[in-house]
CSV table of C-alpha atoms in Angstrom, one decimal:
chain,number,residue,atom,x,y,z
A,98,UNK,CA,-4.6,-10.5,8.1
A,99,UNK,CA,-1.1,-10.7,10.5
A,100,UNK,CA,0.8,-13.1,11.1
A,101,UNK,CA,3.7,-14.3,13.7
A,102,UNK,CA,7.1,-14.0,11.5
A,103,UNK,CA,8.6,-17.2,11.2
A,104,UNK,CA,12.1,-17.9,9.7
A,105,UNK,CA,12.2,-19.7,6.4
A,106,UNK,CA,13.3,-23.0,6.6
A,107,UNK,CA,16.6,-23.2,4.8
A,108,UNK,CA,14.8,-25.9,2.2
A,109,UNK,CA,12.3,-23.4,1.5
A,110,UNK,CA,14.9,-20.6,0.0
A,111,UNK,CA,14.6,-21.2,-3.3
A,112,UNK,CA,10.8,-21.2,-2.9
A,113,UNK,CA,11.1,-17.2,-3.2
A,114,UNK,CA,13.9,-16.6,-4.9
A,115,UNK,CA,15.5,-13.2,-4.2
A,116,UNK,CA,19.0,-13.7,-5.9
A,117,UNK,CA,17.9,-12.3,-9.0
A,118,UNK,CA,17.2,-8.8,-7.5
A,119,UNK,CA,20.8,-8.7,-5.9
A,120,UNK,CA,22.4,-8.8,-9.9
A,121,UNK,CA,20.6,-5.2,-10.8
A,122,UNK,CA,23.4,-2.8,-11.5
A,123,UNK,CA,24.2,-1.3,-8.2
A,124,UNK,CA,24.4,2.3,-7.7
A,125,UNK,CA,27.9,3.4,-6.2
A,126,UNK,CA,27.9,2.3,-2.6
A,127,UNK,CA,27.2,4.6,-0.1
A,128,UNK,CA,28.9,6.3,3.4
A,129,UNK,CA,27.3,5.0,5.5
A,130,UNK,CA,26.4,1.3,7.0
A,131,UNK,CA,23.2,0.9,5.4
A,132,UNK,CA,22.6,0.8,1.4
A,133,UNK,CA,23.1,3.6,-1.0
A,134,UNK,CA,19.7,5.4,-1.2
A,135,UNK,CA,18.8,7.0,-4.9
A,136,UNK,CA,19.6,10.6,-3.8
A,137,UNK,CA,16.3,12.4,-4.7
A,138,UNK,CA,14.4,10.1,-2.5
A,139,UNK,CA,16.1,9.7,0.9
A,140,UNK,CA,14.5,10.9,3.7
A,141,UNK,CA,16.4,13.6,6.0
A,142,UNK,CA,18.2,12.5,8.4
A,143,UNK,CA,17.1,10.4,11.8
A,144,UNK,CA,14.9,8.1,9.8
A,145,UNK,CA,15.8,4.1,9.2
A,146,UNK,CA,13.4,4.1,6.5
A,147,UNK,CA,13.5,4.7,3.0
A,148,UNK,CA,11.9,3.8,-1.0
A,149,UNK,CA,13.7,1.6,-2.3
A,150,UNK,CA,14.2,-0.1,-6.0
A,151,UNK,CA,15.8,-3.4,-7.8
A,152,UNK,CA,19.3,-2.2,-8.2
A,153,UNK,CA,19.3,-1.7,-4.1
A,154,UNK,CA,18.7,-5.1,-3.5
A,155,UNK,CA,21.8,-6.6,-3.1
A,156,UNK,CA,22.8,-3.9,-0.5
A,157,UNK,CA,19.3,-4.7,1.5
A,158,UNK,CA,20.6,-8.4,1.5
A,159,UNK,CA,23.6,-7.7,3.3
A,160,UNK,CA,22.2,-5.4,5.6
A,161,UNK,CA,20.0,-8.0,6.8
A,162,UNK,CA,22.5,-10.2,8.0
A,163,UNK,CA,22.9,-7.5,11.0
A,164,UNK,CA,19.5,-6.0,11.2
A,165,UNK,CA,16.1,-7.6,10.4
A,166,UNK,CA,14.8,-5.7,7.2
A,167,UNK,CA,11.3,-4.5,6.5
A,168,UNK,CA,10.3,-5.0,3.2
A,169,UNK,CA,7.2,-3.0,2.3
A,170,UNK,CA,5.6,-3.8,-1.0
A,171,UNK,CA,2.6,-1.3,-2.3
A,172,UNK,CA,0.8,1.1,-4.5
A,173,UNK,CA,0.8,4.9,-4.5
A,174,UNK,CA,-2.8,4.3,-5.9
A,175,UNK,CA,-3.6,2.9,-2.7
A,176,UNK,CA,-4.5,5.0,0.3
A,177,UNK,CA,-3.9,2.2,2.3
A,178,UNK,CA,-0.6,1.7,1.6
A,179,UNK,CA,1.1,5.2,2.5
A,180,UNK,CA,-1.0,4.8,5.8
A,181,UNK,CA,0.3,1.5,6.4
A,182,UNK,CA,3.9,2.8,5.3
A,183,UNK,CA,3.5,5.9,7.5
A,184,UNK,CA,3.2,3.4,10.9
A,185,UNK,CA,5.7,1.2,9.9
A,186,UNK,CA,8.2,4.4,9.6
A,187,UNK,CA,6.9,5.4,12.9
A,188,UNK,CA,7.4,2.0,14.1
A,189,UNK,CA,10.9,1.8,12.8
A,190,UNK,CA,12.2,4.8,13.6
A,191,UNK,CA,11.3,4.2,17.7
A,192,UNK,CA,13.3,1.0,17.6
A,193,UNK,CA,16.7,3.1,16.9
A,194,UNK,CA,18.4,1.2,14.4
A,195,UNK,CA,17.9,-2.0,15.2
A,196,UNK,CA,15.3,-2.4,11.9
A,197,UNK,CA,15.4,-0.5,8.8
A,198,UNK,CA,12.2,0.0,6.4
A,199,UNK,CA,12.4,-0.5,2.5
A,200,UNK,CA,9.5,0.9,0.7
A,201,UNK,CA,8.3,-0.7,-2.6
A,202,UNK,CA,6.1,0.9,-5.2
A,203,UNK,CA,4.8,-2.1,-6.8
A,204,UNK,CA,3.5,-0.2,-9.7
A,205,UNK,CA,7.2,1.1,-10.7
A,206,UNK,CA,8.9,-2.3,-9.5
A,207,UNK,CA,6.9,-4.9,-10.6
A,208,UNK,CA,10.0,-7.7,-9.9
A,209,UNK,CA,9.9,-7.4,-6.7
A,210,UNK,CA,6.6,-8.4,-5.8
A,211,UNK,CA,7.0,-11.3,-8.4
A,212,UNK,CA,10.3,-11.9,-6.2
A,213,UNK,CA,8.4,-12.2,-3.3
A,214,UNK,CA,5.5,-13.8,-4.6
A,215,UNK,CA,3.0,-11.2,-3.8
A,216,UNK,CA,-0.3,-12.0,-5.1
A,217,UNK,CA,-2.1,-8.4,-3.5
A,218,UNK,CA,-0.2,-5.5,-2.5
A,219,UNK,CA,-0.5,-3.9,0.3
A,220,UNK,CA,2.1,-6.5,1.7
A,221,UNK,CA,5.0,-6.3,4.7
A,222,UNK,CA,8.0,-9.2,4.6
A,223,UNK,CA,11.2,-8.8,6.2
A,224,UNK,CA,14.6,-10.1,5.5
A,225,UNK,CA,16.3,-11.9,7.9
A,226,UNK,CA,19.9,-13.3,7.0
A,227,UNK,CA,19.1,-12.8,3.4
A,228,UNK,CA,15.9,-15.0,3.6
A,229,UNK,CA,12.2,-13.8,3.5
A,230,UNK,CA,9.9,-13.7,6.6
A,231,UNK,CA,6.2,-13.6,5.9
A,232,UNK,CA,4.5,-10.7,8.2
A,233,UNK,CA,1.1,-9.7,6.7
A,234,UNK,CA,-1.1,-8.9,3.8
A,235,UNK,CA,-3.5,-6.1,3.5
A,236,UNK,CA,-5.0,-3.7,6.5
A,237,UNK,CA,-3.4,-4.0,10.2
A,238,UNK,CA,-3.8,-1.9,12.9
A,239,UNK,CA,-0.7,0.3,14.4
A,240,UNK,CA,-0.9,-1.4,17.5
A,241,UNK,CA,-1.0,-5.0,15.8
A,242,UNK,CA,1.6,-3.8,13.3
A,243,UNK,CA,4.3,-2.3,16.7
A,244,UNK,CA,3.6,-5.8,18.0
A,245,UNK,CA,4.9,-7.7,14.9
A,246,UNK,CA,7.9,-5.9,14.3
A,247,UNK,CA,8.5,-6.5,18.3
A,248,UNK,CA,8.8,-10.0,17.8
A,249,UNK,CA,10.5,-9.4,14.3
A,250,UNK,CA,13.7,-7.7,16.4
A,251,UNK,CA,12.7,-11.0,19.0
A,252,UNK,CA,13.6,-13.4,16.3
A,253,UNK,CA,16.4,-11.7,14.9
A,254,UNK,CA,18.1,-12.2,18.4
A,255,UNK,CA,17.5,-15.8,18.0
A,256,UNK,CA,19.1,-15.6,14.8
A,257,UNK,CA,21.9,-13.5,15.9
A,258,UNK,CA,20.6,-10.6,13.8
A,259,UNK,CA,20.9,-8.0,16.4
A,260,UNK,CA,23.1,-5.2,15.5
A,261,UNK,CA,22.3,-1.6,15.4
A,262,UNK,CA,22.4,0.9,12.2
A,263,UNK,CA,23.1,4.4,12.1
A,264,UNK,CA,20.2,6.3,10.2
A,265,UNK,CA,19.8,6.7,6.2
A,266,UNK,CA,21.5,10.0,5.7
A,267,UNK,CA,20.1,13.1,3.5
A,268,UNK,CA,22.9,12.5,0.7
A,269,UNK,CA,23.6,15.5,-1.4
A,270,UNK,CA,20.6,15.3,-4.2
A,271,UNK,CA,17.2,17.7,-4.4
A,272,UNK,CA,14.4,17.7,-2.5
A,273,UNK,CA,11.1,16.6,-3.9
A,274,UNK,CA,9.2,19.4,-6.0
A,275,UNK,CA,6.8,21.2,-3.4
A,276,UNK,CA,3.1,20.2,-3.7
A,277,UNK,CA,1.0,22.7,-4.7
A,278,UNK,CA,-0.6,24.8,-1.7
A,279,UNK,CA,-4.0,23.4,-1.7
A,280,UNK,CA,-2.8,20.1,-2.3
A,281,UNK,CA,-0.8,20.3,0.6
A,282,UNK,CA,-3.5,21.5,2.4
A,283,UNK,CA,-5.1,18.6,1.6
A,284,UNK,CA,-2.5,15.8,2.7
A,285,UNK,CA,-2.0,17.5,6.4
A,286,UNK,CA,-5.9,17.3,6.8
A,287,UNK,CA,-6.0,14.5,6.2
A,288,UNK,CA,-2.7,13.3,7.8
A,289,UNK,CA,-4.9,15.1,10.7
A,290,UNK,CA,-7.8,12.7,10.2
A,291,UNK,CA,-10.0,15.7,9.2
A,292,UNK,CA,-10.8,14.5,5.8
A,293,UNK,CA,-14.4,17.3,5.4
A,294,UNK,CA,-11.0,19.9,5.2
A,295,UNK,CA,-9.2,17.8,2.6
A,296,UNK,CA,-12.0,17.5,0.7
A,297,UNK,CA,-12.5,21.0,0.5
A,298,UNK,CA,-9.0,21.9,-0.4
A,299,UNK,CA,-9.3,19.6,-3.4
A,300,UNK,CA,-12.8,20.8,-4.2
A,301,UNK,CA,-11.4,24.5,-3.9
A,302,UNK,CA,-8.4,23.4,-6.4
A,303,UNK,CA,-10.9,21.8,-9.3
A,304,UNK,CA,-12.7,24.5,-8.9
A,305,UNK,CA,-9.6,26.9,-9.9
A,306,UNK,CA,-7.8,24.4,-12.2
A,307,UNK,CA,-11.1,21.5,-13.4
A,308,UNK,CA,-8.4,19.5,-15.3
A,309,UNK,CA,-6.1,18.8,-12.1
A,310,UNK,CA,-6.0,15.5,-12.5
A,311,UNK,CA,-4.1,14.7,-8.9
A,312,UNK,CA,-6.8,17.0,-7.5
A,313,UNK,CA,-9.7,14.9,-8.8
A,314,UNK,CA,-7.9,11.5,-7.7
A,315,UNK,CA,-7.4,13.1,-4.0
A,316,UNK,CA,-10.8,13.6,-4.1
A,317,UNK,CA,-11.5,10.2,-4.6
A,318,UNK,CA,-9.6,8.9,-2.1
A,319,UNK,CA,-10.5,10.9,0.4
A,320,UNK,CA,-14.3,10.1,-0.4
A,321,UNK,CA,-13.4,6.4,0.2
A,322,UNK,CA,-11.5,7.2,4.0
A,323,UNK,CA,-14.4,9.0,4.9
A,324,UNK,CA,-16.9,6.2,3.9
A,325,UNK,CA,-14.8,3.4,5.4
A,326,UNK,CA,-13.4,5.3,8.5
A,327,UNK,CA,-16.1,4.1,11.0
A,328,UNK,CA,-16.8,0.9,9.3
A,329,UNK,CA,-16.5,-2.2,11.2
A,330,UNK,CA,-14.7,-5.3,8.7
A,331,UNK,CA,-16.7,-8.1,10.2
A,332,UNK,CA,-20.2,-6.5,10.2
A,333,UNK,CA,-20.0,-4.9,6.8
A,334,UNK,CA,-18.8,-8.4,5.2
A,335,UNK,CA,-21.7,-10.7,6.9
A,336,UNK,CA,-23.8,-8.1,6.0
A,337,UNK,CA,-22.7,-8.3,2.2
A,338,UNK,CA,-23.2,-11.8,2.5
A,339,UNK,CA,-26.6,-12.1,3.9
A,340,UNK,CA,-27.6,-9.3,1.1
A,341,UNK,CA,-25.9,-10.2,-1.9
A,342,UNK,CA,-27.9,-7.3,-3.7
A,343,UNK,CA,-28.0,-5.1,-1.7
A,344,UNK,CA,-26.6,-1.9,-3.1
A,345,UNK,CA,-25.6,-0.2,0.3
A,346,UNK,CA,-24.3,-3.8,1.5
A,347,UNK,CA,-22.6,-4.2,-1.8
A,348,UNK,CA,-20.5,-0.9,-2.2
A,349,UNK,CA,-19.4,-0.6,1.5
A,350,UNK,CA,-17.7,-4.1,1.3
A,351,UNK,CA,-16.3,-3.2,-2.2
A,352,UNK,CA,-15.2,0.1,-0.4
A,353,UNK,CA,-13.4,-2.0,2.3
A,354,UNK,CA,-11.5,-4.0,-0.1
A,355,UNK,CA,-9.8,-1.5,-1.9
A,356,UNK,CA,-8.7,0.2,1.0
A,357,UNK,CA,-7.4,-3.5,2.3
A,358,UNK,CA,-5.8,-4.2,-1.2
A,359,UNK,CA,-8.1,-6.7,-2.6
A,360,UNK,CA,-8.4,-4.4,-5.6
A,361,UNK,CA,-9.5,-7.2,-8.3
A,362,UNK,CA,-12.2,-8.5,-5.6
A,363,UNK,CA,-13.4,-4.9,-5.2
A,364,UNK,CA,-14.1,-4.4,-9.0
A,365,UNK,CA,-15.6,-8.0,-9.7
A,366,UNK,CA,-18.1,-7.6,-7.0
A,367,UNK,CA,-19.3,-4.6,-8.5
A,368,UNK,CA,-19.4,-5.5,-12.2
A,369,UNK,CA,-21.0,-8.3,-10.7
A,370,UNK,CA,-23.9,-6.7,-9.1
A,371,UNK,CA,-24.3,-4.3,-12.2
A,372,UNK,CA,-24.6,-7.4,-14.4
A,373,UNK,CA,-27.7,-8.0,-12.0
A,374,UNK,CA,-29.6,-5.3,-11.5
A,375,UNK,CA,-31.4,-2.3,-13.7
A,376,UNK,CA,-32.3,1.2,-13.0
A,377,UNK,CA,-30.8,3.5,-10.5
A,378,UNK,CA,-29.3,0.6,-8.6
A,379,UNK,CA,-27.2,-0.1,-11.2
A,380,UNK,CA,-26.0,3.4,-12.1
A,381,UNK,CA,-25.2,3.9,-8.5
A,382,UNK,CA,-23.1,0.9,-8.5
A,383,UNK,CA,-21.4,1.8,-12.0
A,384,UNK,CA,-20.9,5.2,-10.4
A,385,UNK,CA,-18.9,3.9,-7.6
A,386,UNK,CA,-17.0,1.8,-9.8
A,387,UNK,CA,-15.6,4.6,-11.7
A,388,UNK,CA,-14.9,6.6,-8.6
A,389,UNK,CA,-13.1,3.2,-7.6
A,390,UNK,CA,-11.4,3.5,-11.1
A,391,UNK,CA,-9.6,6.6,-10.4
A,392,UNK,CA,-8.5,5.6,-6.7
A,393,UNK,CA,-6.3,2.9,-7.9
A,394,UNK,CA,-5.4,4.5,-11.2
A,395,UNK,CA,-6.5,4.9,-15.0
A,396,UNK,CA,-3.8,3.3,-16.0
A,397,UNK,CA,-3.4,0.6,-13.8
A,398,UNK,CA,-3.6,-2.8,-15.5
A,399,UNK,CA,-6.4,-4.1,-12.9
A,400,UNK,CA,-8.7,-1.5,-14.0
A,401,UNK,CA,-8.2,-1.6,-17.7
A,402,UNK,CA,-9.1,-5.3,-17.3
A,403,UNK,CA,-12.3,-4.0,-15.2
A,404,UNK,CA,-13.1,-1.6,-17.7
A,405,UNK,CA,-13.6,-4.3,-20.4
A,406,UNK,CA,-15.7,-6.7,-18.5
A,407,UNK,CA,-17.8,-3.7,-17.4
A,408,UNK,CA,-18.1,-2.9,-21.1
A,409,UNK,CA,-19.5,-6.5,-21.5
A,410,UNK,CA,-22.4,-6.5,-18.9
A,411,UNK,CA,-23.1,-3.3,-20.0
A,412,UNK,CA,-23.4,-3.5,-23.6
């Protein structure tokens, strides 16, 4: 769901209070205007975007008192996020400095979101004078998402935000370790939209290595883009609603909202309908569940507390 950023109201600040994420220890400041990047993880040179943790958050502050900063906040669990991450970058990097793009794993920097007040991740704010502008929550379309951070640069004019930044540079520190070749196989298929080929390419590395654990969660994911790609929102939830069991109506909405970040929803939905129904229904349903399971994560906390309230309609 978008919506039009709006400036806090300067009585509203300490509603989301960011000030505790400027005290992190700062890493040594950086050369150039914008704030010092971990070196491992910035991006080569030419991009205004990079991930971002705490300790960087005092230097993101300051930056946005000359450009509006895009803050955003998701899960390397969730598909949706590194496509939603991967427009915004675009995004950014055609307005030429005049926004920059902090990323936020959510999983590895859970006070930041609690900064923010984010209650579902994926989730897009910017900073504007230090201050937090709401943008949007879940799923958005490129063009929607262009549109917004249009009339993001818009109101920082009105603000006087409207300087220019050079690009993050490379810095001096190692690149990431290369991905496997199958596995990056994989991520330019489906970068390509052609997820039958990134299917295979994971397919083809189980079947040399069965225990690759990053190869079995690819899979996953890319079974869920290719069941949601042609799905239309609207439809698929009236249709859920006017068939609350039906399994097909029931698994494509739960489908949806994992992709748009309503992960918790997703999972109750299901262990719902289990709880209801018998027989094959019911093992297709617990089957999606688990293949639901790995897209967001083993570990993550949402699906342990799944796990157990599966465990008590099922036993």
């Amino acid at each position: 769901m978008t919506t039009t950023p709006e400036p806090a109201a300067p009585a509203s600040r300490g509603a989301v209070d960011l000030s505790a994420l400027g005290h992190a220890p700062a890493p040594a400041a950086g050369t150039g205007a914008g704030p010092a990047a971990p070196e491992a993880s910035r991006p080569p040179a030419g991009s205004w975007s990079r991930p971002v943790g705490q300790q960087d958050f005092a230097d993101l502050m300051q930056l946005s008192a000359r450009v509006p900063v895009v803050v955003s906040l998701g899960s390397a669990r969730l598909p949706v996020s590194a496509e939603i991450d991967a427009v915004l970058a675009s995004a950014v990097d055609a307005q030429a400095g005049r926004l920059v793009l902090a990323t936020v794993d959510t999983d590895r920097e859970p006070a930041i979101a609690q900064a923010f007040r984010i209650q579902q991740v994926p989730a897009v704010v910017a900073l504007l004078n230090g201050q937090p502008v709401p943008m949007f929550q879940g799923a958005a379309a490129p063009e929607e998402i262009r549109a917004l951070l249009d009339e993001l640069v818009q109101l920082g004019v009105q603000h006087g935000v409207a300087g220019t930044v050079p690009p993050f540079s490379q810095g001096g520190g190692g690149e990431e370790p290369a991905l496997p070749p199958l596995h990056q196989k994989a991520i330019e298929a489906i970068d390509a939209g052609d997820y039958e080929a990134a299917a295979a390419a994971y397919r083809q590395a189980l079947a040399e290595k069965p225990n690759d654990a990053d190869a079995q969660t690819g899979l996953s994911q890319v079974g869920l883009l290719q069941r949601t790609a042609d799905l239309d929102l609207q439809a698929v939830r009236q249709a859920a609603a006017e068939h609350p069991d039906g399994l097909a109506e029931q698994l494509a909405v739960a489908d949806l909202d994992v992709v748009g970040g309503h992960v918790e929803d997703a999972f109750a939905r299901l262990v719902a309908f289990i709880g209801r129904h018998a027989g094959e229904e019911r093992e297709a349903a617990r089957q999606r569940l688990v293949e639901l399971y790995a897209v967001v994560g083993v570990q993550d906390p949402r699906v342990v507390k799944s796990r157990q309230a599966l465990a008590r309609v099922l036993f």
